[in-house]
Short mmCIF file of N, CA and C and ligand atoms in Angstrom, two decimals:
data_model
loop_
_atom_site.label_atom_id
_atom_site.label_comp_id
_atom_site.label_asym_id
_atom_site.label_seq_id
_atom_site.Cartn_x
_atom_site.Cartn_y
_atom_site.Cartn_z
N MET A 894 55.52 98.00 151.84
CA MET A 894 54.67 97.42 151.51
C MET A 894 55.97 96.33 151.78
N ALA A 895 54.70 95.67 151.74
CA ALA A 895 54.72 94.31 151.41
C ALA A 895 54.98 93.14 149.95
N ASN A 896 55.24 92.55 149.20
CA ASN A 896 55.36 92.65 147.72
C ASN A 896 54.86 90.68 148.12
N SER A 897 54.89 90.07 147.05
CA SER A 897 54.57 89.00 146.64
C SER A 897 55.80 87.42 147.51
N CYS A 898 56.91 88.39 147.28
CA CYS A 898 57.80 87.86 147.64
C CYS A 898 58.19 87.21 149.51
N ASP A 899 56.94 88.60 150.10
CA ASP A 899 57.16 88.27 151.74
C ASP A 899 55.81 87.32 151.76
N ILE A 900 55.14 86.77 150.72
CA ILE A 900 54.20 86.35 150.70
C ILE A 900 54.76 84.26 151.47
N ALA A 901 54.39 83.91 152.19
CA ALA A 901 54.06 83.14 152.99
C ALA A 901 54.06 81.71 152.08
N GLN A 902 55.60 81.20 152.67
CA GLN A 902 55.13 80.10 151.11
C GLN A 902 55.01 78.59 152.16
N LEU A 903 54.65 77.17 150.73
CA LEU A 903 54.01 76.27 151.50
C LEU A 903 55.70 75.56 152.84
N GLY A 904 54.98 74.91 154.21
CA GLY A 904 55.91 75.22 154.62
C GLY A 904 55.93 75.59 155.97
N ALA A 905 56.05 76.99 155.56
CA ALA A 905 56.10 77.72 156.58
C ALA A 905 54.21 77.02 158.05
N ASP A 906 54.73 77.17 159.06
CA ASP A 906 53.92 77.16 160.05
C ASP A 906 52.68 77.64 160.56
N ILE A 907 52.62 78.75 159.41
CA ILE A 907 51.48 79.97 159.48
C ILE A 907 50.70 79.44 159.03
N LEU A 908 50.81 78.60 157.27
CA LEU A 908 49.87 78.64 156.94
C LEU A 908 48.70 76.78 157.21
N ARG A 909 49.89 76.51 158.26
CA ARG A 909 48.80 75.31 158.62
C ARG A 909 48.26 75.22 160.40
N GLN A 910 48.07 76.61 160.37
CA GLN A 910 47.62 77.37 161.76
C GLN A 910 45.99 77.01 161.26
N VAL A 911 45.26 77.00 162.66
CA VAL A 911 43.71 77.79 162.95
C VAL A 911 44.00 79.34 163.04
N ALA A 912 43.48 80.02 162.24
CA ALA A 912 43.89 81.37 162.29
C ALA A 912 42.91 81.81 163.54
N GLU A 913 42.78 83.17 164.01
CA GLU A 913 42.61 83.46 165.67
C GLU A 913 41.15 84.77 164.79
N PRO A 914 39.97 84.38 165.51
CA PRO A 914 39.11 85.04 165.19
C PRO A 914 39.28 86.75 165.25
N VAL A 915 38.92 87.61 164.92
CA VAL A 915 39.50 89.47 164.93
C VAL A 915 38.54 89.34 165.85
N ALA A 916 39.42 89.97 167.14
CA ALA A 916 38.40 90.69 168.29
C ALA A 916 38.06 91.65 167.85
N ASP A 917 38.90 93.36 167.08
CA ASP A 917 38.50 94.52 167.44
C ASP A 917 38.52 94.65 165.56
N ILE A 918 37.77 94.94 165.18
CA ILE A 918 37.49 95.49 163.41
C ILE A 918 38.46 96.73 163.77
N HIS A 919 38.05 97.63 164.20
CA HIS A 919 38.69 99.48 164.56
C HIS A 919 39.92 99.08 165.17
N ALA A 920 40.44 98.04 165.58
CA ALA A 920 41.62 98.35 166.06
C ALA A 920 42.93 98.85 164.60
N PRO A 921 43.72 99.99 165.07
CA PRO A 921 44.69 100.13 164.03
C PRO A 921 45.26 99.02 163.78
N ALA A 922 45.94 98.00 164.53
CA ALA A 922 46.78 96.87 164.03
C ALA A 922 46.13 96.63 162.56
N THR A 923 44.47 96.21 162.91
CA THR A 923 43.18 95.35 162.21
C THR A 923 43.26 96.33 160.93
N ARG A 924 43.50 97.51 160.91
CA ARG A 924 43.16 98.17 160.08
C ARG A 924 44.58 98.57 159.08
N GLU A 925 46.12 98.86 159.32
CA GLU A 925 47.01 98.09 158.38
C GLU A 925 47.77 96.44 158.25
N LEU A 926 46.92 96.20 158.74
CA LEU A 926 47.13 94.60 158.51
C LEU A 926 46.18 94.41 157.25
N ILE A 927 44.50 95.13 157.17
CA ILE A 927 44.23 94.98 155.73
C ILE A 927 44.61 95.78 154.93
N ALA A 928 44.94 96.79 154.84
CA ALA A 928 46.21 98.07 154.31
C ALA A 928 46.54 97.19 153.33
N ALA A 929 47.24 96.37 153.65
CA ALA A 929 48.60 95.80 153.73
C ALA A 929 48.41 94.60 152.85
N MET A 930 47.15 93.76 152.64
CA MET A 930 46.47 93.33 152.77
C MET A 930 45.97 93.21 151.00
N GLN A 931 45.77 94.13 150.86
CA GLN A 931 45.19 95.31 149.70
C GLN A 931 46.43 95.97 149.23
N GLY A 932 47.44 96.40 149.24
CA GLY A 932 48.18 96.58 148.54
C GLY A 932 48.86 95.21 147.49
N THR A 933 49.38 93.71 148.79
CA THR A 933 50.31 92.96 148.31
C THR A 933 48.65 92.07 147.04
N LEU A 934 47.50 92.55 146.98
CA LEU A 934 46.85 91.57 146.08
C LEU A 934 46.60 92.59 145.14
N ALA A 935 47.30 93.59 145.03
CA ALA A 935 46.89 94.95 143.93
C ALA A 935 48.27 94.98 143.45
N ASN A 936 49.91 94.50 144.13
CA ASN A 936 50.67 94.74 142.77
C ASN A 936 51.15 92.63 142.43
N SER A 937 49.63 91.04 143.01
CA SER A 937 50.36 90.35 142.39
C SER A 937 49.32 90.41 141.67
N GLN A 938 48.92 89.22 140.75
CA GLN A 938 48.67 88.63 139.77
C GLN A 938 47.24 87.84 140.07
N GLY A 939 47.38 87.67 142.13
CA GLY A 939 46.25 86.56 142.49
C GLY A 939 44.98 87.25 142.00
N VAL A 940 43.55 86.51 143.07
CA VAL A 940 42.61 86.67 143.09
C VAL A 940 41.90 86.41 144.09
N GLY A 941 43.34 86.60 145.20
CA GLY A 941 42.28 86.50 146.68
C GLY A 941 43.48 86.44 147.71
N LEU A 942 43.04 86.67 148.90
CA LEU A 942 44.07 86.68 149.55
C LEU A 942 43.46 86.23 151.03
N ALA A 943 44.56 85.73 152.19
CA ALA A 943 44.20 85.05 153.28
C ALA A 943 44.92 86.49 154.13
N ALA A 944 44.86 86.44 155.36
CA ALA A 944 45.75 87.42 155.98
C ALA A 944 46.97 86.15 156.70
N PRO A 945 46.90 84.81 156.62
CA PRO A 945 47.81 83.93 157.43
C PRO A 945 48.90 84.29 156.60
N GLN A 946 48.46 84.39 155.08
CA GLN A 946 49.57 84.20 153.88
C GLN A 946 50.79 85.25 154.42
N MET A 947 50.40 86.01 154.92
CA MET A 947 50.62 87.79 155.42
C MET A 947 51.77 87.37 157.16
N GLY A 948 51.59 86.18 157.02
CA GLY A 948 52.05 86.31 158.41
C GLY A 948 51.01 85.87 159.53
N TYR A 949 50.40 86.49 159.55
CA TYR A 949 48.95 86.98 160.34
C TYR A 949 48.17 85.68 161.15
N SER A 950 48.13 85.53 162.31
CA SER A 950 47.00 84.18 161.65
C SER A 950 45.54 85.23 162.70
N GLN A 951 44.75 86.16 161.53
CA GLN A 951 43.53 86.84 161.21
C GLN A 951 43.18 86.24 160.66
N ARG A 952 41.71 85.96 161.11
CA ARG A 952 40.41 85.60 159.88
C ARG A 952 39.86 87.29 159.37
N ILE A 953 40.94 87.19 158.04
CA ILE A 953 41.04 87.90 157.13
C ILE A 953 41.36 87.82 156.01
N ILE A 954 40.31 88.08 155.03
CA ILE A 954 40.70 87.32 153.25
C ILE A 954 39.77 88.45 152.55
N ILE A 955 40.20 88.56 151.68
CA ILE A 955 40.00 89.37 150.88
C ILE A 955 39.90 89.20 148.98
N VAL A 956 38.60 88.72 149.09
CA VAL A 956 38.43 88.27 147.19
C VAL A 956 37.79 89.42 146.17
N ALA A 957 38.68 88.85 145.32
CA ALA A 957 38.74 89.65 144.23
C ALA A 957 39.37 88.92 143.15
N SER A 958 37.52 88.40 142.18
CA SER A 958 37.92 87.74 141.20
C SER A 958 38.32 89.22 139.69
N ARG A 959 39.00 88.24 139.47
CA ARG A 959 39.15 89.87 137.77
C ARG A 959 40.12 88.72 137.12
N PRO A 960 39.75 89.11 135.74
CA PRO A 960 41.02 89.05 135.05
C PRO A 960 42.15 89.18 134.95
N THR A 961 43.07 88.22 135.49
CA THR A 961 44.46 88.56 135.26
C THR A 961 45.25 87.46 134.46
N THR A 962 46.74 87.33 135.13
CA THR A 962 47.84 86.77 133.73
C THR A 962 47.58 85.47 134.28
N ARG A 963 47.47 85.57 135.93
CA ARG A 963 47.36 83.87 136.61
C ARG A 963 46.01 83.10 136.39
N TYR A 964 45.07 84.39 136.41
CA TYR A 964 43.70 83.95 136.02
C TYR A 964 42.55 84.41 135.13
N PRO A 965 43.17 84.39 133.48
CA PRO A 965 42.86 84.79 132.54
C PRO A 965 41.11 84.29 132.23
N TYR A 966 40.26 83.73 132.75
CA TYR A 966 39.31 83.60 132.28
C TYR A 966 38.28 83.77 133.39
N ALA A 967 38.82 84.65 134.58
CA ALA A 967 38.27 85.21 135.89
C ALA A 967 37.32 85.95 135.72
N PRO A 968 36.17 85.91 136.08
CA PRO A 968 35.46 86.84 135.93
C PRO A 968 35.20 88.19 136.90
N LEU A 969 34.71 89.06 136.79
CA LEU A 969 34.97 90.56 137.72
C LEU A 969 34.50 90.58 138.61
N LEU A 970 35.05 90.28 140.20
CA LEU A 970 34.19 90.74 141.05
C LEU A 970 35.18 92.09 141.77
N ALA A 971 34.72 93.23 142.28
CA ALA A 971 35.13 93.79 143.13
C ALA A 971 35.71 93.30 144.11
N PRO A 972 37.45 93.88 144.85
CA PRO A 972 38.02 93.33 146.28
C PRO A 972 36.98 93.37 147.46
N THR A 973 36.66 92.40 147.72
CA THR A 973 35.73 92.44 148.64
C THR A 973 36.32 91.72 150.41
N VAL A 974 36.25 93.27 151.35
CA VAL A 974 37.31 92.66 152.68
C VAL A 974 36.44 91.63 153.34
N MET A 975 36.32 90.97 154.21
CA MET A 975 35.81 89.85 154.60
C MET A 975 36.56 89.66 155.85
N ILE A 976 35.87 89.76 156.76
CA ILE A 976 36.49 89.67 158.54
C ILE A 976 35.61 88.74 158.83
N ASN A 977 35.92 87.65 159.59
CA ASN A 977 35.18 86.81 160.53
C ASN A 977 34.43 85.77 159.46
N PRO A 978 35.17 85.29 158.34
CA PRO A 978 34.37 84.81 157.51
C PRO A 978 33.66 83.12 158.29
N ARG A 979 32.20 82.85 156.88
CA ARG A 979 32.02 81.76 157.30
C ARG A 979 30.55 81.42 156.30
N TYR A 980 30.71 80.58 155.70
CA TYR A 980 29.22 80.34 154.14
C TYR A 980 28.67 79.08 154.68
N ASP A 981 27.27 78.70 153.97
CA ASP A 981 26.75 77.94 154.48
C ASP A 981 27.17 77.17 153.00
N ILE A 982 26.13 76.17 152.67
CA ILE A 982 26.64 75.24 151.62
C ILE A 982 24.48 75.15 151.01
N VAL A 983 24.62 76.27 149.70
CA VAL A 983 23.46 75.85 149.51
C VAL A 983 23.60 75.09 148.94
N SER A 984 23.95 74.06 147.86
CA SER A 984 23.59 72.96 146.87
C SER A 984 25.06 71.99 147.43
N GLU A 985 24.94 70.63 147.53
CA GLU A 985 25.81 69.68 147.87
C GLU A 985 26.45 69.58 146.50
N GLN A 986 26.18 69.69 145.55
CA GLN A 986 26.70 70.00 144.25
C GLN A 986 27.92 70.48 144.30
N GLN A 987 29.06 70.00 143.63
CA GLN A 987 30.09 70.55 143.36
C GLN A 987 30.87 70.59 142.07
N GLU A 988 32.25 71.08 141.58
CA GLU A 988 32.86 71.09 140.60
C GLU A 988 33.83 71.76 140.52
N LYS A 989 34.87 70.63 139.99
CA LYS A 989 36.15 70.51 139.53
C LYS A 989 37.26 71.55 138.85
N GLY A 990 37.58 72.54 139.03
CA GLY A 990 38.78 73.23 138.93
C GLY A 990 39.61 74.15 138.97
N TRP A 991 40.53 74.54 138.01
CA TRP A 991 41.70 75.26 138.22
C TRP A 991 42.10 75.69 139.36
N GLU A 992 43.05 75.84 140.03
CA GLU A 992 43.37 76.25 141.56
C GLU A 992 44.71 76.98 140.97
N GLY A 993 45.43 77.90 141.29
CA GLY A 993 47.12 77.63 141.72
C GLY A 993 47.02 79.22 143.33
N CYS A 994 47.82 79.20 143.94
CA CYS A 994 48.26 79.73 145.37
C CYS A 994 49.20 80.28 145.29
N LEU A 995 49.38 82.14 145.36
CA LEU A 995 50.46 82.52 146.17
C LEU A 995 51.56 82.32 146.66
N SER A 996 50.75 81.17 147.91
CA SER A 996 51.73 80.29 149.09
C SER A 996 52.76 78.85 148.05
N ILE A 997 51.61 78.94 146.84
CA ILE A 997 52.28 77.59 146.30
C ILE A 997 53.07 78.27 144.92
N PRO A 998 53.97 78.33 144.40
CA PRO A 998 54.51 78.86 143.00
C PRO A 998 53.99 77.56 142.40
N SER A 999 53.78 78.10 140.96
CA SER A 999 54.87 77.21 140.00
C SER A 999 53.44 75.94 139.91
N ILE A 1000 52.63 75.41 140.62
CA ILE A 1000 52.16 74.71 140.58
C ILE A 1000 50.07 74.60 140.07
N ARG A 1001 49.45 74.32 140.41
CA ARG A 1001 47.78 74.03 139.29
C ARG A 1001 47.66 72.58 139.69
N ALA A 1002 46.09 72.95 140.59
CA ALA A 1002 45.73 71.53 140.90
C ALA A 1002 44.31 71.63 140.20
N LEU A 1003 43.54 70.64 140.07
CA LEU A 1003 42.17 70.41 139.36
C LEU A 1003 41.08 70.17 140.92
N VAL A 1004 40.56 71.40 141.18
CA VAL A 1004 40.00 70.94 143.00
C VAL A 1004 37.99 71.31 143.01
N PRO A 1005 37.82 70.10 143.39
CA PRO A 1005 36.68 69.90 143.83
C PRO A 1005 35.83 71.11 145.17
N ARG A 1006 34.90 72.08 144.58
CA ARG A 1006 34.13 73.02 145.17
C ARG A 1006 33.33 73.54 145.18
N TYR A 1007 32.66 74.15 146.50
CA TYR A 1007 30.71 73.82 146.22
C TYR A 1007 30.40 75.13 144.97
N LEU A 1008 29.18 75.07 144.46
CA LEU A 1008 29.22 75.66 143.07
C LEU A 1008 28.72 77.01 143.40
N ASN A 1009 27.53 76.77 144.81
CA ASN A 1009 26.78 77.47 145.24
C ASN A 1009 26.58 77.75 146.80
N ILE A 1010 26.81 78.98 147.09
CA ILE A 1010 27.24 79.13 148.76
C ILE A 1010 26.83 80.89 149.46
N VAL A 1011 25.79 80.97 150.46
CA VAL A 1011 25.64 82.33 150.93
C VAL A 1011 27.13 82.30 152.04
N THR A 1012 28.22 83.53 151.85
CA THR A 1012 28.86 83.59 152.65
C THR A 1012 28.77 85.18 154.29
N HIS A 1013 28.97 84.53 154.79
CA HIS A 1013 28.51 85.69 155.93
C HIS A 1013 29.72 86.76 156.34
N TYR A 1014 29.84 87.39 156.69
CA TYR A 1014 31.67 88.13 157.39
C TYR A 1014 31.10 89.60 157.57
N THR A 1015 31.93 90.43 158.57
CA THR A 1015 32.09 91.21 159.10
C THR A 1015 33.09 92.01 157.78
N SER A 1016 32.18 93.42 157.46
CA SER A 1016 33.01 94.39 156.56
C SER A 1016 33.80 95.30 157.19
N PRO A 1017 34.39 95.82 156.61
CA PRO A 1017 35.95 96.88 157.16
C PRO A 1017 34.96 98.01 158.01
N GLU A 1018 33.58 98.16 157.73
CA GLU A 1018 33.48 99.64 157.68
C GLU A 1018 32.41 98.63 159.48
N GLY A 1019 32.05 97.62 159.64
CA GLY A 1019 31.74 96.97 160.71
C GLY A 1019 30.58 95.86 160.59
N GLU A 1020 30.07 96.66 158.90
CA GLU A 1020 28.49 95.51 159.16
C GLU A 1020 28.29 95.05 159.28
N ALA A 1021 27.57 93.26 159.71
CA ALA A 1021 27.14 91.88 158.97
C ALA A 1021 26.67 92.18 157.76
N VAL A 1022 27.60 91.38 156.99
CA VAL A 1022 27.02 91.27 155.61
C VAL A 1022 26.88 90.04 154.98
N SER A 1023 25.46 89.75 154.29
CA SER A 1023 25.10 88.24 153.79
C SER A 1023 24.98 88.11 152.38
N LEU A 1024 26.46 87.71 151.47
CA LEU A 1024 27.07 87.32 150.22
C LEU A 1024 26.67 85.99 149.66
N PRO A 1025 25.49 85.70 148.76
CA PRO A 1025 25.63 84.73 147.70
C PRO A 1025 26.83 84.64 146.61
N LEU A 1026 27.60 83.45 147.12
CA LEU A 1026 28.31 83.48 145.28
C LEU A 1026 28.43 82.21 145.05
N ALA A 1027 28.80 82.52 143.57
CA ALA A 1027 29.06 80.70 142.61
C ALA A 1027 29.57 81.38 141.66
N GLY A 1028 29.49 79.95 141.80
CA GLY A 1028 30.80 79.33 140.66
C GLY A 1028 32.26 79.68 140.46
N PHE A 1029 32.95 80.74 139.94
CA PHE A 1029 34.76 80.86 140.38
C PHE A 1029 34.31 81.62 141.98
N ALA A 1030 34.15 82.87 142.07
CA ALA A 1030 33.82 83.43 142.88
C ALA A 1030 33.84 83.05 144.24
N ALA A 1031 32.87 81.83 144.56
CA ALA A 1031 32.44 80.48 145.33
C ALA A 1031 33.89 79.74 146.09
N ARG A 1032 34.46 79.54 144.57
CA ARG A 1032 35.85 79.04 144.58
C ARG A 1032 37.06 79.67 144.80
N VAL A 1033 36.52 81.34 144.91
CA VAL A 1033 37.75 81.86 145.56
C VAL A 1033 37.93 81.59 147.20
N PHE A 1034 36.54 82.06 147.13
CA PHE A 1034 36.23 82.20 148.58
C PHE A 1034 36.73 80.57 149.82
N GLN A 1035 36.17 79.74 148.80
CA GLN A 1035 35.91 78.13 149.76
C GLN A 1035 38.09 78.55 149.79
N HIS A 1036 38.68 78.43 148.67
CA HIS A 1036 40.03 78.70 148.69
C HIS A 1036 40.20 79.53 149.88
N GLU A 1037 40.38 80.77 150.20
CA GLU A 1037 40.72 81.32 150.75
C GLU A 1037 40.17 80.93 152.37
N PHE A 1038 39.32 80.64 152.17
CA PHE A 1038 38.55 80.54 153.63
C PHE A 1038 39.81 78.65 154.79
N ASP A 1039 39.38 78.16 154.07
CA ASP A 1039 40.06 77.15 153.97
C ASP A 1039 41.66 77.39 154.43
N HIS A 1040 42.55 78.90 153.84
CA HIS A 1040 43.81 79.39 154.18
C HIS A 1040 43.43 79.43 156.02
N LEU A 1041 42.08 80.42 156.37
CA LEU A 1041 41.91 80.66 157.36
C LEU A 1041 42.35 79.20 158.39
N GLU A 1042 41.50 78.53 157.99
CA GLU A 1042 41.47 76.65 159.11
C GLU A 1042 43.29 75.83 158.73
N GLY A 1043 44.47 76.73 157.67
CA GLY A 1043 45.03 75.53 158.13
C GLY A 1043 45.19 74.19 156.76
N LYS A 1044 44.54 74.68 156.03
CA LYS A 1044 44.56 74.06 155.00
C LYS A 1044 45.05 74.38 153.61
N VAL A 1045 45.41 73.89 152.86
CA VAL A 1045 45.74 74.04 150.93
C VAL A 1045 45.02 73.90 150.43
N TYR A 1046 45.31 74.48 149.14
CA TYR A 1046 43.99 73.51 147.82
C TYR A 1046 44.73 72.11 147.48
N LEU A 1047 45.98 71.89 147.83
CA LEU A 1047 45.96 70.93 147.49
C LEU A 1047 45.78 69.49 148.35
N ASP A 1048 46.03 69.43 150.18
CA ASP A 1048 44.64 69.22 150.71
C ASP A 1048 43.44 68.21 150.27
N ARG A 1049 42.82 69.34 149.11
CA ARG A 1049 41.51 69.33 148.71
C ARG A 1049 41.02 67.87 147.26
N VAL A 1050 42.40 68.07 146.51
CA VAL A 1050 42.55 67.36 145.30
C VAL A 1050 41.77 65.87 145.41
N GLU A 1051 41.61 65.01 144.31
CA GLU A 1051 40.92 63.79 144.55
C GLU A 1051 42.04 63.25 144.31
N THR A 1052 42.89 63.35 143.03
CA THR A 1052 44.28 62.20 142.39
C THR A 1052 45.61 63.21 142.81
N THR A 1053 46.39 62.85 142.81
CA THR A 1053 47.67 63.97 142.81
C THR A 1053 47.84 63.38 141.02
N LEU A 1054 47.41 62.84 140.14
CA LEU A 1054 46.79 63.28 139.31
C LEU A 1054 46.21 64.96 137.93
N ASP A 1055 45.43 64.82 139.37
CA ASP A 1055 44.88 66.59 138.82
C ASP A 1055 46.12 68.12 139.15
N ILE A 1056 46.71 67.31 139.97
CA ILE A 1056 48.33 68.41 140.13
C ILE A 1056 49.11 68.35 138.90
N VAL A 1057 49.39 69.45 138.15
CA VAL A 1057 50.02 70.35 137.42
C VAL A 1057 51.16 71.22 137.10
N ALA A 1058 52.19 71.12 135.97
CA ALA A 1058 53.32 72.28 136.14
C ALA A 1058 52.19 73.04 135.73
N GLU A 1059 52.25 75.04 136.22
CA GLU A 1059 51.96 76.00 135.85
C GLU A 1059 51.85 75.90 134.47
N SER A 1060 53.16 76.13 134.08
CA SER A 1060 54.20 75.57 132.61
C SER A 1060 52.57 74.94 131.53
N GLU A 1061 52.62 73.72 132.30
CA GLU A 1061 51.58 73.00 131.31
C GLU A 1061 50.08 73.33 131.55
N PHE A 1062 49.61 74.47 132.43
CA PHE A 1062 48.90 74.58 132.57
C PHE A 1062 47.88 75.78 131.77
N PHE A 1063 48.76 76.98 131.35
CA PHE A 1063 48.93 77.69 130.76
C PHE A 1063 48.84 76.74 129.26
N LYS A 1064 49.42 76.31 128.80
CA LYS A 1064 49.44 75.15 127.92
C LYS A 1064 47.88 74.76 127.64
N ARG A 1065 47.66 74.22 128.08
CA ARG A 1065 45.62 73.35 128.33
C ARG A 1065 44.72 75.02 127.68
N ILE A 1066 44.99 75.70 128.41
CA ILE A 1066 43.72 76.96 128.17
C ILE A 1066 44.40 77.95 127.40
N ALA A 1067 45.20 78.09 126.73
CA ALA A 1067 45.06 78.28 125.44
C ALA A 1067 45.08 77.65 124.28
N VAL A 1068 44.61 76.34 124.28
CA VAL A 1068 44.36 75.62 123.64
C VAL A 1068 42.73 74.92 124.04
N SER A 1069 42.74 74.91 125.05
CA SER A 1069 40.73 75.60 125.56
C SER A 1069 40.55 76.58 124.71
N ALA A 1070 41.36 77.35 125.56
CA ALA A 1070 40.62 78.97 124.61
C ALA A 1070 40.51 79.24 123.00
N GLY A 1071 41.61 78.87 122.33
CA GLY A 1071 41.51 78.51 121.25
C GLY A 1071 40.99 77.59 120.15
ZN1 ZN B 1906 45.98 80.36 148.38
#
């Protein structure tokens, strides 16, 4: 079983490639990849994961917002596997918020994201699903979707001044929580 040490790190070519659409969601290889992603995410403190981070150029993400040591303020959203996802922007309104990435350890940054989106994807059971997401969950989705486009969150910061060491990030949220 993969663990967080096996997650592709910034600089790996796979993180900069546009991922391939999943042609057969019921193929054994697809099911095995989804299971490996679920295991990796459960064993990490992350709130989402994309197949390219596992070394596979496939359009599969998991959005799993939950409070963890990495994201203590995250709201709860059951881990949701999304195959061939896309999204519509409900309004142009964006908000800057903190993000990190299992592929970019020890760094956090403020990233502008759309506040309200409607996602469309195929579930592992083959259902076509439309799911509105707002706030932090919408942020996680847009972060993971970017991985399918060969982008990482650092590409979207407005200024390098919005990039901080993770240790400083935890000091800031400790202050804002206290
Ligand atoms: Zn990431």
